[in-house]
Coordinates of C-alpha atoms in Angstrom, one line a residue:
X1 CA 0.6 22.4 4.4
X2 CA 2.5 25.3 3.5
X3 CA 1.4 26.9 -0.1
X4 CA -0.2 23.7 -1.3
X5 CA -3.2 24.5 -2.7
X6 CA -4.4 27.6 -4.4
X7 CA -8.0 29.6 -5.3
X8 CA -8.9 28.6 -9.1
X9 CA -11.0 32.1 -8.6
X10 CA -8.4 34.6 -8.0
X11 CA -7.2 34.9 -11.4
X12 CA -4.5 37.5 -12.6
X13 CA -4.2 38.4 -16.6
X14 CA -0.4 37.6 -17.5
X15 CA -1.1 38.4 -21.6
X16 CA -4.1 39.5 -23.7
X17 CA -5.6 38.6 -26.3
X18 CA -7.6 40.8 -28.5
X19 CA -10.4 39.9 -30.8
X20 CA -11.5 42.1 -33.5
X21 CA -14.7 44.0 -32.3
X22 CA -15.6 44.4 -36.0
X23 CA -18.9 43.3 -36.9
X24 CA -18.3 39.5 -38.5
X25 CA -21.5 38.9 -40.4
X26 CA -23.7 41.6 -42.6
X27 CA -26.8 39.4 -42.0
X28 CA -28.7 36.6 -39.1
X29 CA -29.5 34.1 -42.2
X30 CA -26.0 32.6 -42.3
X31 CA -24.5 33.3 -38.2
X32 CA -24.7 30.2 -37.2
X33 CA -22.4 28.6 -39.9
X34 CA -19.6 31.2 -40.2
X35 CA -16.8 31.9 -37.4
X36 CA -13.4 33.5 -36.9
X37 CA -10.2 31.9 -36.6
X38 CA -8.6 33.4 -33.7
X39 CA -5.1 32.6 -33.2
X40 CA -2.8 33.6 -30.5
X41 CA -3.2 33.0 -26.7
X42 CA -4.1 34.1 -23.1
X43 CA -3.1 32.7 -20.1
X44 CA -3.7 33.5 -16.9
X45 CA -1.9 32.4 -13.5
X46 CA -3.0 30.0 -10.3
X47 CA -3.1 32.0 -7.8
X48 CA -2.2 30.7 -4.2
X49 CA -3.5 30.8 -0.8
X50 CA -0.5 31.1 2.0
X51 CA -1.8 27.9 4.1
X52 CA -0.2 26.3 7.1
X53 CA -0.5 22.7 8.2
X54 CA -3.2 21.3 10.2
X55 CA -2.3 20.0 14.0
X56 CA -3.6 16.6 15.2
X57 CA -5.5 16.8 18.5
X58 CA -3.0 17.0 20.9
X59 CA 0.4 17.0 18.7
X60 CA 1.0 20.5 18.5
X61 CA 2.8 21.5 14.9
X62 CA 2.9 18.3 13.4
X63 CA 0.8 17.6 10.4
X64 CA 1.4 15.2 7.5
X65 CA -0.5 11.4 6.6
X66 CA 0.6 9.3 4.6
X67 CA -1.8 7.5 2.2
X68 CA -0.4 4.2 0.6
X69 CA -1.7 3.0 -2.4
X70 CA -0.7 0.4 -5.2
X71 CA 2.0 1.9 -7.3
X72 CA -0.5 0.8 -10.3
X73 CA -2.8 3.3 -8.1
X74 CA -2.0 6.7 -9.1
X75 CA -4.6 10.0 -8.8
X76 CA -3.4 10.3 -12.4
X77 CA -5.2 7.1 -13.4
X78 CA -8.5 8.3 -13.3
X79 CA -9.0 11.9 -14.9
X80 CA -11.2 13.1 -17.5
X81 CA -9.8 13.0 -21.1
X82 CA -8.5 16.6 -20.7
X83 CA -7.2 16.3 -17.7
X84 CA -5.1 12.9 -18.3
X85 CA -3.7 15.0 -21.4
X86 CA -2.5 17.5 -19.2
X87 CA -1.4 15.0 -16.6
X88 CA 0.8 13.5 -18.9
X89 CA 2.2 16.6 -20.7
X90 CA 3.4 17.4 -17.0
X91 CA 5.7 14.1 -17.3
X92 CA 7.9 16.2 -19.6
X93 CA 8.6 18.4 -16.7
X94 CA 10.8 15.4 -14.9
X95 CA 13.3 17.0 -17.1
X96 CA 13.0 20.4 -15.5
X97 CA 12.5 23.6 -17.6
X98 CA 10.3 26.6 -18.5
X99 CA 9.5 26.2 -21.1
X100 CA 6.0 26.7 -22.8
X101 CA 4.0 23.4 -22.5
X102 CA 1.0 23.0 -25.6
X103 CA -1.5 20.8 -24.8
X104 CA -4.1 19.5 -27.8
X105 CA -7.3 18.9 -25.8
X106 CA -9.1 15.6 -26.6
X107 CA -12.5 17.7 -26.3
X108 CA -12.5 21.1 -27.3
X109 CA -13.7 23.6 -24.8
X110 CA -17.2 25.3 -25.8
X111 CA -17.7 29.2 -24.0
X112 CA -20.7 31.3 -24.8
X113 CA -20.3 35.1 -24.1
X114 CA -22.4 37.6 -24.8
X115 CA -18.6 39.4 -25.6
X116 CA -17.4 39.7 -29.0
X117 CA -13.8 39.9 -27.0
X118 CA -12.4 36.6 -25.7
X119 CA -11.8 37.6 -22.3
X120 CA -10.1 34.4 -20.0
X121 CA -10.9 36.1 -16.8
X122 CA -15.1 35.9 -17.3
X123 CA -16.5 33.0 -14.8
X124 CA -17.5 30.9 -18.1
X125 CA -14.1 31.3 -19.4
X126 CA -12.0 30.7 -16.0
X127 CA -14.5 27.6 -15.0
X128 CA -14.3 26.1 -18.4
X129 CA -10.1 26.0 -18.7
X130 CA -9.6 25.3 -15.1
X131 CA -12.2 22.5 -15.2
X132 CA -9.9 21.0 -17.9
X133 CA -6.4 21.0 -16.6
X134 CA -6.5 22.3 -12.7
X135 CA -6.9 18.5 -12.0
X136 CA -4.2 16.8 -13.9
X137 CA -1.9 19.7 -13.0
X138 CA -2.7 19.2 -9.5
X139 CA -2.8 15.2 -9.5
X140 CA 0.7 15.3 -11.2
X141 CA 2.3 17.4 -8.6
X142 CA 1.0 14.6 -5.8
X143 CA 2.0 11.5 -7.9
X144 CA 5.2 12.8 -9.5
X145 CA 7.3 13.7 -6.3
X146 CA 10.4 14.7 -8.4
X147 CA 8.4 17.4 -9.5
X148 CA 9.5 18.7 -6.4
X149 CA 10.5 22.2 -8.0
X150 CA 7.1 23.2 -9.7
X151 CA 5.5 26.2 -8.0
X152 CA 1.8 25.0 -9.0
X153 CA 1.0 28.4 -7.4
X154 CA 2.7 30.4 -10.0
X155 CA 2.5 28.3 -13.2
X156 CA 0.2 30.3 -16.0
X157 CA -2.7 28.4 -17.8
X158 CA -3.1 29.9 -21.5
X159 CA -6.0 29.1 -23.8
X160 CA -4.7 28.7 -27.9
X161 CA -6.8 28.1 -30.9
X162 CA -9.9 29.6 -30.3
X163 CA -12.7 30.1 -32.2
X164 CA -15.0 32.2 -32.4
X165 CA -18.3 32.0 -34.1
X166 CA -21.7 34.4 -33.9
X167 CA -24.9 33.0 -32.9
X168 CA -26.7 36.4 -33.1
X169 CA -26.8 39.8 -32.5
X170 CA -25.2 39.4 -29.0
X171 CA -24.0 36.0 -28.4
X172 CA -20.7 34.4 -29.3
X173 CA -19.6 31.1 -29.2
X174 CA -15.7 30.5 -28.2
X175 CA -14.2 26.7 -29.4
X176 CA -10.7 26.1 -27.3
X177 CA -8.7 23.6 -29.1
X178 CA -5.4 24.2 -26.9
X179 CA -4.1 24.9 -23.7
X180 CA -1.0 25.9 -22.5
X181 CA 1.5 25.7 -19.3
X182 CA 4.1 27.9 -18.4
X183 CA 5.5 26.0 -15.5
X184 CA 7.3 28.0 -12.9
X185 CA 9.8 27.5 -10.0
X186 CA 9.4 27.8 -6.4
X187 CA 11.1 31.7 -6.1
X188 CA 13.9 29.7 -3.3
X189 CA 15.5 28.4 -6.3
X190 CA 17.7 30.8 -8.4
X191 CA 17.4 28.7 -12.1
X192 CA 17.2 25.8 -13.6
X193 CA 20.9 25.1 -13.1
X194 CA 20.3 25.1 -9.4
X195 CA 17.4 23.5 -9.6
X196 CA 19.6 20.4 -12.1
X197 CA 21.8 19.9 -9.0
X198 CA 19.0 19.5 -6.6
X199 CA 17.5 17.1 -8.5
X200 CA 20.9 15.1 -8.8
X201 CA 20.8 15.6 -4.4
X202 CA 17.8 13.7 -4.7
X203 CA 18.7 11.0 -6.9
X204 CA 21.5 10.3 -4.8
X205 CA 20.0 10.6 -1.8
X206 CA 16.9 7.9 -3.0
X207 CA 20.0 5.8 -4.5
X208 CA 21.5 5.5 -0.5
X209 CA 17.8 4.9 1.5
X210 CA 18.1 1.9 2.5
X211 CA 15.0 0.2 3.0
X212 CA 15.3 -3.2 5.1
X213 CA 13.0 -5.8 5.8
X214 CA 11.7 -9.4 4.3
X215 CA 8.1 -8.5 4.4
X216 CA 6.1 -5.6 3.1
X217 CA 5.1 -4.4 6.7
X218 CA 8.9 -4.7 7.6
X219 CA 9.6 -2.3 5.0
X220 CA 7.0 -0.1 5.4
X221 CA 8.1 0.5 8.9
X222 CA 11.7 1.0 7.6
X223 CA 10.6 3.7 5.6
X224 CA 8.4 5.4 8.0
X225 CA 11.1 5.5 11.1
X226 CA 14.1 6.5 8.6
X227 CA 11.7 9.5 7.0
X228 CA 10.7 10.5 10.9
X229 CA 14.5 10.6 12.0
X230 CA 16.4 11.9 9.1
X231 CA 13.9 15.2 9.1
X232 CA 11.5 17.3 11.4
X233 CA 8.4 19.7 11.3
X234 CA 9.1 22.7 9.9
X235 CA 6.8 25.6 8.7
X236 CA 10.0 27.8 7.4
X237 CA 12.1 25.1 5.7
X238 CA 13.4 26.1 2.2
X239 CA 12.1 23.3 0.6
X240 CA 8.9 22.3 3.6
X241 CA 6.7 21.8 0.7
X242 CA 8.6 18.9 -1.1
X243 CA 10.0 15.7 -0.8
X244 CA 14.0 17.3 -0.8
X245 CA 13.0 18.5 3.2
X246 CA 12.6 15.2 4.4
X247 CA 15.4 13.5 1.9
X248 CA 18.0 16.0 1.2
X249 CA 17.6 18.9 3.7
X250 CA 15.7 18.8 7.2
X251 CA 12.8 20.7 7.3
X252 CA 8.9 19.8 5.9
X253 CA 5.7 19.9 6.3
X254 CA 3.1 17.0 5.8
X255 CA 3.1 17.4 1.7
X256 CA 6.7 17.1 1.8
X257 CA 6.7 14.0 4.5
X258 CA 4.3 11.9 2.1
X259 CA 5.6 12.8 -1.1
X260 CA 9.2 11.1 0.0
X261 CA 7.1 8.8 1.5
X262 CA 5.6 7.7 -2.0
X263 CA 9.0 8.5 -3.8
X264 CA 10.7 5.8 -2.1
X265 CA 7.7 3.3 -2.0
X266 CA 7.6 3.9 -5.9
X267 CA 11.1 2.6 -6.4
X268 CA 11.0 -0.6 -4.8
X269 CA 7.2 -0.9 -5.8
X270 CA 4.8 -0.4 -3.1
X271 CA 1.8 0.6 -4.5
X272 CA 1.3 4.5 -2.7
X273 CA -0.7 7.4 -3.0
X274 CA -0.9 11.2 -1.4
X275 CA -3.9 12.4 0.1
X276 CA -5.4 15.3 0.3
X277 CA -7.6 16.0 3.2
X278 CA -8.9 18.1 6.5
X279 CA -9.7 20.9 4.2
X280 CA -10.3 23.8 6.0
X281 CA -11.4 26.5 3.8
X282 CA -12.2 29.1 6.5
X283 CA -9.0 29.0 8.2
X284 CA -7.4 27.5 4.4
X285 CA -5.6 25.2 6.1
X286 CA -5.3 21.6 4.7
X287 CA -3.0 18.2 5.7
X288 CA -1.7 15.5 3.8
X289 CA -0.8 11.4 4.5
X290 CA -0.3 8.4 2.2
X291 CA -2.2 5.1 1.7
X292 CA -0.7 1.9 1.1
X293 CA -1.3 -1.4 -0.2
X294 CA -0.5 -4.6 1.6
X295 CA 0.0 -7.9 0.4
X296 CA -3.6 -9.1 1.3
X297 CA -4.9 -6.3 -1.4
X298 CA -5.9 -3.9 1.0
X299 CA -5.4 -0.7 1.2
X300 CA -4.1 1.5 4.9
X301 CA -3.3 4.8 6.3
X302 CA 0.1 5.8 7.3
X303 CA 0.6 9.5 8.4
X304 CA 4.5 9.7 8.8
X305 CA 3.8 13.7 9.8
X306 CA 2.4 13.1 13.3
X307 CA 4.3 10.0 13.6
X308 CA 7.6 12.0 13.5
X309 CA 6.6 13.2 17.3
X310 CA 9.6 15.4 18.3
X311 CA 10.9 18.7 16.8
X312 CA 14.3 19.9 15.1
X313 CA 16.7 17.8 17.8
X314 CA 13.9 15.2 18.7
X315 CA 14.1 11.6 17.8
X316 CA 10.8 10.3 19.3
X317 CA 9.1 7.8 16.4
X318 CA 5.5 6.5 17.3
X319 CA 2.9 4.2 15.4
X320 CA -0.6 5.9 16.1
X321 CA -1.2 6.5 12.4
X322 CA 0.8 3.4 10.9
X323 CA -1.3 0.9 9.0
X324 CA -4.5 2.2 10.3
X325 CA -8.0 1.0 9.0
X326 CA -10.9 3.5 8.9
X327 CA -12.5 3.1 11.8
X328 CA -9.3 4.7 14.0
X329 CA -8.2 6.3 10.9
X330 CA -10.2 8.7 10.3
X331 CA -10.7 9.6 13.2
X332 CA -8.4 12.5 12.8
X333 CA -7.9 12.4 9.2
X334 CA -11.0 13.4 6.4
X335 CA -10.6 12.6 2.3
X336 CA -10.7 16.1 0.6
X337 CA -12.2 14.8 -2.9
X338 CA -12.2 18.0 -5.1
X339 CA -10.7 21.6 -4.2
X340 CA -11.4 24.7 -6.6
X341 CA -11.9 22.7 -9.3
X342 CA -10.1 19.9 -8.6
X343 CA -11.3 16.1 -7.7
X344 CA -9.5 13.4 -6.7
X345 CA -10.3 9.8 -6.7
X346 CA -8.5 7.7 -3.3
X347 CA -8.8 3.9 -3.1
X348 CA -10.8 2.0 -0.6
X349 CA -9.0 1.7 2.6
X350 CA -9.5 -1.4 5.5
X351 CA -12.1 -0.8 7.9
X352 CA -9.5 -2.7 10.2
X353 CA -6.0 -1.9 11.1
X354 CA -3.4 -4.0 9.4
X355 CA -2.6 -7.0 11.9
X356 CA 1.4 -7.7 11.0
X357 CA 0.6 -11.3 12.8
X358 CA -2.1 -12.4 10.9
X359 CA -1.7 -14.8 8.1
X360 CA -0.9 -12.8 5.0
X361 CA -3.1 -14.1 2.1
X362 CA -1.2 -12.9 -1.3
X363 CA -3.5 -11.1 -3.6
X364 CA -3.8 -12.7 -6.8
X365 CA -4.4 -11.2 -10.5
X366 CA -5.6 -13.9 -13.1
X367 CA -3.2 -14.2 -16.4
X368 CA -5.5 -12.7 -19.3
X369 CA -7.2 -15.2 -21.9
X370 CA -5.0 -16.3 -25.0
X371 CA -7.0 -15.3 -28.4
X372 CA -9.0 -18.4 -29.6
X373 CA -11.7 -19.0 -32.3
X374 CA -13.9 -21.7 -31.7
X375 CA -16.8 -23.2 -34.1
X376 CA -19.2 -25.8 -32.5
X377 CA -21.6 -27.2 -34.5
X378 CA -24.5 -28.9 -33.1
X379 CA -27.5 -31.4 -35.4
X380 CA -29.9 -32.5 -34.2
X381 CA -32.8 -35.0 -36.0
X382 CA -36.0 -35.3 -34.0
X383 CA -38.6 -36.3 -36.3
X384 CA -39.1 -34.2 -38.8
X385 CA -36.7 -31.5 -37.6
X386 CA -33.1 -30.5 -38.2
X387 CA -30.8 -27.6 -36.6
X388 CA -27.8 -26.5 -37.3
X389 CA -25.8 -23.2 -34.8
X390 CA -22.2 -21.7 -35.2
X391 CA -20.6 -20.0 -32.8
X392 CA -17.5 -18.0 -33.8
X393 CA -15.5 -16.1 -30.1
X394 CA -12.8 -14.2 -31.3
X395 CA -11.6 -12.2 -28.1
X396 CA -12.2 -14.0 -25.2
X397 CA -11.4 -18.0 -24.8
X398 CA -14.6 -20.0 -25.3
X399 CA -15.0 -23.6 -23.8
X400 CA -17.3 -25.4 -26.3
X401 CA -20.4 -27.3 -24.4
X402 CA -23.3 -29.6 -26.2
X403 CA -26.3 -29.4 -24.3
X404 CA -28.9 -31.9 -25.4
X405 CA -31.1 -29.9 -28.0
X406 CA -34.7 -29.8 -28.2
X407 CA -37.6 -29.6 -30.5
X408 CA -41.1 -29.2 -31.1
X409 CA -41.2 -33.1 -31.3
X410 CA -42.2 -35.4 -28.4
X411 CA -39.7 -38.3 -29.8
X412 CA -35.9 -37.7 -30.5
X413 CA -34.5 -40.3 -32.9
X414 CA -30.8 -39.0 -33.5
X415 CA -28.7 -36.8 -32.1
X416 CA -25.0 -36.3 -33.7
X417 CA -22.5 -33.2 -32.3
X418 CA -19.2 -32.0 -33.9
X419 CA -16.6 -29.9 -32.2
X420 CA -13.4 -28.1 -34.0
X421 CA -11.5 -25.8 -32.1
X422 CA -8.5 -23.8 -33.8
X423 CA -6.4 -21.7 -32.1
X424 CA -5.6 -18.5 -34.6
X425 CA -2.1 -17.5 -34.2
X426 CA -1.3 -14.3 -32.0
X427 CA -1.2 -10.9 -32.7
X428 CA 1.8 -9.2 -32.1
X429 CA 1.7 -6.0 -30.1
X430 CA 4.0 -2.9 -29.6
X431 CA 5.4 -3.5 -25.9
X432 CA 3.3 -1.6 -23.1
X433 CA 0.1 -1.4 -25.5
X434 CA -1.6 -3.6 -22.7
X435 CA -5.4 -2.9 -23.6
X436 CA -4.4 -3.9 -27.7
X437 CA -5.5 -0.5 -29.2
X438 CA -1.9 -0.7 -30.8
X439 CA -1.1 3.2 -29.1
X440 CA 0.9 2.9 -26.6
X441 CA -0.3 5.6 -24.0
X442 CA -2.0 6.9 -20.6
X443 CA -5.1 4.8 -21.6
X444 CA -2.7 1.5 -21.0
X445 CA -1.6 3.2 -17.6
X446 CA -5.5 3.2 -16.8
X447 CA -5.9 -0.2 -18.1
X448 CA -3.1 -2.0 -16.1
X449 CA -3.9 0.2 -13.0
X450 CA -7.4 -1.1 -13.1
X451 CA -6.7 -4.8 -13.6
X452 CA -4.1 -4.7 -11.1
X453 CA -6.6 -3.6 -8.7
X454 CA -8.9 -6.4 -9.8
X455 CA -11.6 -4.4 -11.2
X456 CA -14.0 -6.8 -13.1
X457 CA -14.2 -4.6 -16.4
X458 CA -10.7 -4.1 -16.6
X459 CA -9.0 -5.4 -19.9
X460 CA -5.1 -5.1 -19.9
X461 CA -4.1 -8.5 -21.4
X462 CA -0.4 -8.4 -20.7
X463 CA 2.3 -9.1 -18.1
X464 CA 5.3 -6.4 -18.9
X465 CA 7.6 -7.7 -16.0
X466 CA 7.6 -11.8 -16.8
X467 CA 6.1 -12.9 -13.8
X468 CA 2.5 -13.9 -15.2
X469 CA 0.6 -11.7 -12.8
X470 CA -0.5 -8.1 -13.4
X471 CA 0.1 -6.5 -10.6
X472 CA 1.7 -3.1 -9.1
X473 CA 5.1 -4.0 -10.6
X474 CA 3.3 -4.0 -14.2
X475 CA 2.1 -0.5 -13.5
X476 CA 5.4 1.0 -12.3
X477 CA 7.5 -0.8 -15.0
X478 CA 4.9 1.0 -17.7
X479 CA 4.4 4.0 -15.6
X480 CA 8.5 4.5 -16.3
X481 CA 8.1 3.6 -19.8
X482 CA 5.8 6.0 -20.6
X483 CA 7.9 8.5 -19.0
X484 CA 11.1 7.5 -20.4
X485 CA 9.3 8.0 -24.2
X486 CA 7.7 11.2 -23.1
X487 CA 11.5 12.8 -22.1
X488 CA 12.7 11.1 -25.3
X489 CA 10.3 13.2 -27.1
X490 CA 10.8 16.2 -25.5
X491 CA 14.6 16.1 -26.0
X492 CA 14.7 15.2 -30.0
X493 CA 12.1 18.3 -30.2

């Protein structure tokens, strides 16, 4: 990949910020308890590494891979708290601009310095804000492909609201309450206005894919071969990096081969994710492919890069890396997890390849539980002796059982059991607030994503789409809503 990734430790100052050097305190007694307000901020900018793509053994210039996963599944989805804040302040950028993005962290950053100068470009300092948004600013770029004209290289990280506070004669404590994000464009665009009619390119040109096929595998492969002919390896493309070289003008590399891979997935609801893998970081070289999820739940590896096998006037399509399980998978292709200061979480893929004739068995998501309250109440005379238990459930439905009960006694002489059930009536709930914590936010993305996957301790207890199952099309309908209220905001600001 050309220019995907960049060094979180080559840091360049783009403004300073100056703290008093003043002596704050007259005496130790009272340090501790006393700080400064510092307001004002300091940014500093993501420096790149110039990287070309990875070759396959044996396909010389071709590398890309596709990594499909559900649409419910995005990187996104499973960030820190300071890093899904970031993540979805990045949302706003679908409406492109420049402007200065502030970002109220969820848990304050603590840096200890021995300087009574706030200095962003320390190790503590550059570890502790990158650590906090590198992540979600980096996950957003792969899960958001009409992001396609963020330089992620050149965007500025800024730390706001700082405090500062003395803990003795040479130590300092620094509280970050705010970042902020200056996004910038790739330099092949002159402005925003250019950059307004590329996105409308794109639109139009996802608007006329058509994607054919009954089944989910038909589709797939109707994505894959139109990808692979409409656009070819390219190192020197204008826009090689993003998804407008393999949808609106020819010429990509593998980031910009699975990023229109997932873009078009997205909008007919195939659950898909980019991965980042074959990290080099001698030669800082790296590759990315897609995973996917099929209708039996599982999850497989495409790599459209090395599947599109000719050059610039080549039309040769092969199937080495389509719907591959692990075990010939990855093979060629290694999960990167983290990158300076970055981690990302992948789903599970197949050991197996997919098998297009096998059976398909349709995943299935449980509706969730109706709210009930039910009181059982259970005497019992044995002799002497008399119980009496309540049980009251009010979040989960309960199915009321008598089991015989027992006492100390050796004879039982009566037994009588009462049962009431009543059903309380339901609790209405803003639309999208799927986990019922009546906000309606990324926490309901994480939620759905994770009950749609069918992980036991997920709790999302509603269907957005009508069709009683949570599933992938649940995720992208609140994926859009969220986004949708996010540009809403933005635009009344």
């Amino acid at each position: 990949m050309k220019k995907l990734f960049s060094s979180a430790f080559s840091l360049m100052t783009s403004a300073t910020l100056l703290v008093s050097a003043a002596p704050l305190f007259a005496s130790a007694e009272d340090e501790i308890s006393r700080y400064e307000d510092v307001s004002g901020s300091e940014s500093i900018t993501i420096s790149g590494l110039s990287e070309q793509a990875l070759s396959g053994s044996g396909v010389a210039n071709i590398g890309s891979n596709f990594d499909y996963e559900n649409g419910a599944y995005n990187l996104g989805y499973y960030l820190d708290q300071n890093n899904a804040e970031v993540y979805m302040a990045m949302m706003k950028l679908l409406n492109p601009s420049t402007d200065e993005i502030i970002v109220t962290l969820p848990e304050p950053l603590i840096i200890e310095s021995s300087s009574s100068f706030f200095n962003i470009n320390t190790d503590e300092a550059s570890t502790a804000i990158f650590s906090a948004c590198r992540s979600g600013i980096q996950c957003a770029s792969f899960d958001i492909p009409e992001l396609f004209w963020l330089d992620v290289n050149s965007t500025s990280v800024g730390a706001r609201s700082v405090v500062k506070t003395r803990l003795s004669s040479r130590k300092y404590q620094y509280k970050v309450y705010q970042l902020t994000v200056s996004p910038a464009y790739f330099a092949g665009f002159s402005g925003l206005s250019e950059i307004n009619e590329y996105k409308t390119k794109l639109e139009n040109a996802v608007e006329s894919f058509e994607v054919t096929g009954s089944t989910r595998y038909e589709q797939l492969k109707c994505i894959h071969d139109t990808i692979a002919l409409n656009t070819y390896y390219d190192l020197e493309g204008r826009f090689s990096n993003s998804c407008l070289g393999a949808l609106v003008e020819p010429g990509v590399v593998c980031e910009g081969y699975s990023k229109a891979f997932k873009l078009i997935c997205d909008r007919i609801g195939i659950p898909c994710v980019c991965i980042f893998g074959n990290y080099d970081p001698e030669e800082a070289t790296a590759h990315m492919w897609n995973y996917v999820q099929m209708e039996d739940g599982n999850w497989y590896g495409i790599d459209s890069t090395w599947d599109d096998y000719d050059g610039r006037y080549g039309y040769d399509v092969i199937y080495d890396f389509f719907l591959k399980g692990s075990k010939s998978f990855f093979e060629k292709h290694t999960e990167g997890t983290e990158y300076a200061l970055a981690h990302f979480t992948y789903p599970t893929i197949s050991v197996e390849d997919y098998d297009p004739n096998k059976p398909v068995v349709t995943a299935t998501t449980t509706a969730a539980p109706t709210t009930t309250t039910t009181t059982t109440t259970t005497t019992t005379t044995a002799t002497s002796t008399a119980s009496t238990t309540t049980t009251t459930a009010t979040e989960e439905t309960t199915t009321s059982t008598t089991e015989a009960a027992t006492t100390s006694s050796t004879t039982a002489t009566t037994e009588t059991t009462t049962s009431t059930t009543t059903t309380t009536a339901p609790v209405e709930y803003e639309y999208g607030d799927v986990n019922h914590d009546r906000i309606v936010g990324v926490s309901d993305l994480v939620a759905c994503a994770r009950c749609a996957l069918g992980m036991k301790d997920s709790h999302c207890y509603e269907d957005l789409d009508g069709d009683d199952i949570v599933d992938s099309f649940d995720v992208i309908a609140l994926r859009r809503l969220l986004t949708n209220v996010l540009v809403t905001i933005d635009e009344l600001s």
